[in-house]
Each structure stands twice: as C-alpha cells, then as structure tokens.
Amino acid sequence: MRTLLDPDRDWPYPTGDGAMGSSRADADLAARLRVPVGTRLRWRRDECLDPDSRPSHLVTTWWVGERARTWHQSSAEAQLHHLTAAEGDQLGLPHGVPAWLIQRTRYSSTGRPVETADMVLPTDRWRIRLR
C-alpha cells in the first residue's frame, strides 16, 4: 500500500503505455482551465508503474497550446470514483472497482491555470493524505 502525500510531485518510477492527442474541452475541463467550452485541448495519458513495473495508477493531463514547463502552485481535490472498463483494463482490475480520483490543477505565477490532470489510483493500492 502506497500513500499519496503530494499529487504535484513527479512520479519517480517508469511509465508504461501512454497516449497523446487533442480534444475539445467539456464543461468540467473548461471550468478547471478557465477556457470556453469547446476550446481545443492537448492531452497526455500515462500508465504509471510501481518499482516492480506493475501498473500503479493512471494520469491524464490536459492543457491549451504549448505545455508549460514551469508552474507556481497547484491545487488538488480527492473523491471516490469507480473504474471505467478502459481504466480497469490498464490497471488489471475489474471495471467498477473503487478508486481515488485526484483532480490536480497547476497555475502560473499570475494565477492562470496552465494544466489540469485526473489521477486514478486504485483504493486497494493507495491511501491519500493531502496537505
């Protein structure tokens, strides 16, 4: 069992399958990034592996334009989520299993959101302790 203390910290272990693409902002992503609904977003999805190269959790990040290399601060919220079929397949778990959904947003020094991410962490593998 791992404990997530800082959702803004980079993952220190390898990543497995990943994907990149673009999509339009739905109402949730538009609110988190403070952009109009329908804005073209870039996204990246990573399967994060534990030290033994087993799937640990999933991270999907969205941003507008070029991805920022730096940020000033971040915020995060945790809630329970049930794995989708695709998430379950990637994590080797049945869909519908409870997982933590951490929604993290990173901000520039002026307070503008530069990216937002959904982190999906299975509850049988993770405890959450946010500061």
PDB file of N, CA and C in Angstrom, residues 56-58 98-102 119-126:
ATOM      1  N   SER A  56       0.474   0.984 -11.419  1.00  0.00           N
ATOM      2  CA  SER A  56       0.207   1.600 -10.129  1.00  0.00           C
ATOM      3  C   SER A  56      -1.015   2.511 -10.191  1.00  0.00           C
ATOM      4  N   HIS A  57      -1.011   3.427 -11.174  1.00  0.00           N
ATOM      5  CA  HIS A  57      -2.106   4.381 -11.326  1.00  0.00           C
ATOM      6  C   HIS A  57      -2.037   5.017 -12.711  1.00  0.00           C
ATOM      7  N   LEU A  58      -3.075   5.786 -13.038  1.00  0.00           N
ATOM      8  CA  LEU A  58      -3.171   6.440 -14.341  1.00  0.00           C
ATOM      9  C   LEU A  58      -3.226   7.950 -14.153  1.00  0.00           C
ATOM     10  N   PRO A  98     -13.691   0.489  -6.792  1.00  0.00           N
ATOM     11  CA  PRO A  98     -13.449   1.847  -6.298  1.00  0.00           C
ATOM     12  C   PRO A  98     -11.997   2.288  -6.505  1.00  0.00           C
ATOM     13  N   ALA A  99     -11.865   3.557  -6.815  1.00  0.00           N
ATOM     14  CA  ALA A  99     -10.543   4.165  -6.981  1.00  0.00           C
ATOM     15  C   ALA A  99     -10.634   5.604  -6.498  1.00  0.00           C
ATOM     16  N   TRP A 100      -9.488   6.152  -6.162  1.00  0.00           N
ATOM     17  CA  TRP A 100      -9.407   7.579  -5.865  1.00  0.00           C
ATOM     18  C   TRP A 100      -9.291   8.330  -7.179  1.00  0.00           C
ATOM     19  N   LEU A 101      -9.996   9.439  -7.285  1.00  0.00           N
ATOM     20  CA  LEU A 101      -9.831  10.362  -8.403  1.00  0.00           C
ATOM     21  C   LEU A 101      -9.295  11.653  -7.816  1.00  0.00           C
ATOM     22  N   ILE A 102      -8.051  11.966  -8.142  1.00  0.00           N
ATOM     23  CA  ILE A 102      -7.431  13.214  -7.702  1.00  0.00           C
ATOM     24  C   ILE A 102      -7.456  14.160  -8.894  1.00  0.00           C
ATOM     25  N   MET A 119      -5.893  11.989 -11.811  1.00  0.00           N
ATOM     26  CA  MET A 119      -5.072  10.868 -11.369  1.00  0.00           C
ATOM     27  C   MET A 119      -6.027   9.808 -10.821  1.00  0.00           C
ATOM     28  N   VAL A 120      -5.952   8.591 -11.352  1.00  0.00           N
ATOM     29  CA  VAL A 120      -6.827   7.494 -10.926  1.00  0.00           C
ATOM     30  C   VAL A 120      -5.969   6.474 -10.185  1.00  0.00           C
ATOM     31  N   LEU A 121      -6.226   6.333  -8.870  1.00  0.00           N
ATOM     32  CA  LEU A 121      -5.430   5.474  -8.004  1.00  0.00           C
ATOM     33  C   LEU A 121      -6.335   4.430  -7.343  1.00  0.00           C
ATOM     34  N   PRO A 122      -6.150   3.144  -7.625  1.00  0.00           N
ATOM     35  CA  PRO A 122      -6.992   2.109  -7.016  1.00  0.00           C
ATOM     36  C   PRO A 122      -6.913   2.147  -5.485  1.00  0.00           C
ATOM     37  N   THR A 123      -8.068   2.025  -4.834  1.00  0.00           N
ATOM     38  CA  THR A 123      -8.101   2.111  -3.368  1.00  0.00           C
ATOM     39  C   THR A 123      -7.418   0.933  -2.690  1.00  0.00           C
ATOM     40  N   ASP A 124      -7.237  -0.189  -3.402  1.00  0.00           N
ATOM     41  CA  ASP A 124      -6.542  -1.323  -2.785  1.00  0.00           C
ATOM     42  C   ASP A 124      -5.026  -1.149  -2.833  1.00  0.00           C
ATOM     43  N   ARG A 125      -4.550  -0.114  -3.507  1.00  0.00           N
ATOM     44  CA  ARG A 125      -3.111   0.119  -3.644  1.00  0.00           C
ATOM     45  C   ARG A 125      -2.656   1.443  -3.039  1.00  0.00           C
ATOM     46  N   TRP A 126      -3.620   2.342  -2.748  1.00  0.00           N
ATOM     47  CA  TRP A 126      -3.263   3.704  -2.359  1.00  0.00           C
ATOM     48  C   TRP A 126      -4.082   4.214  -1.180  1.00  0.00           C
TER      49      TRP A 126
END
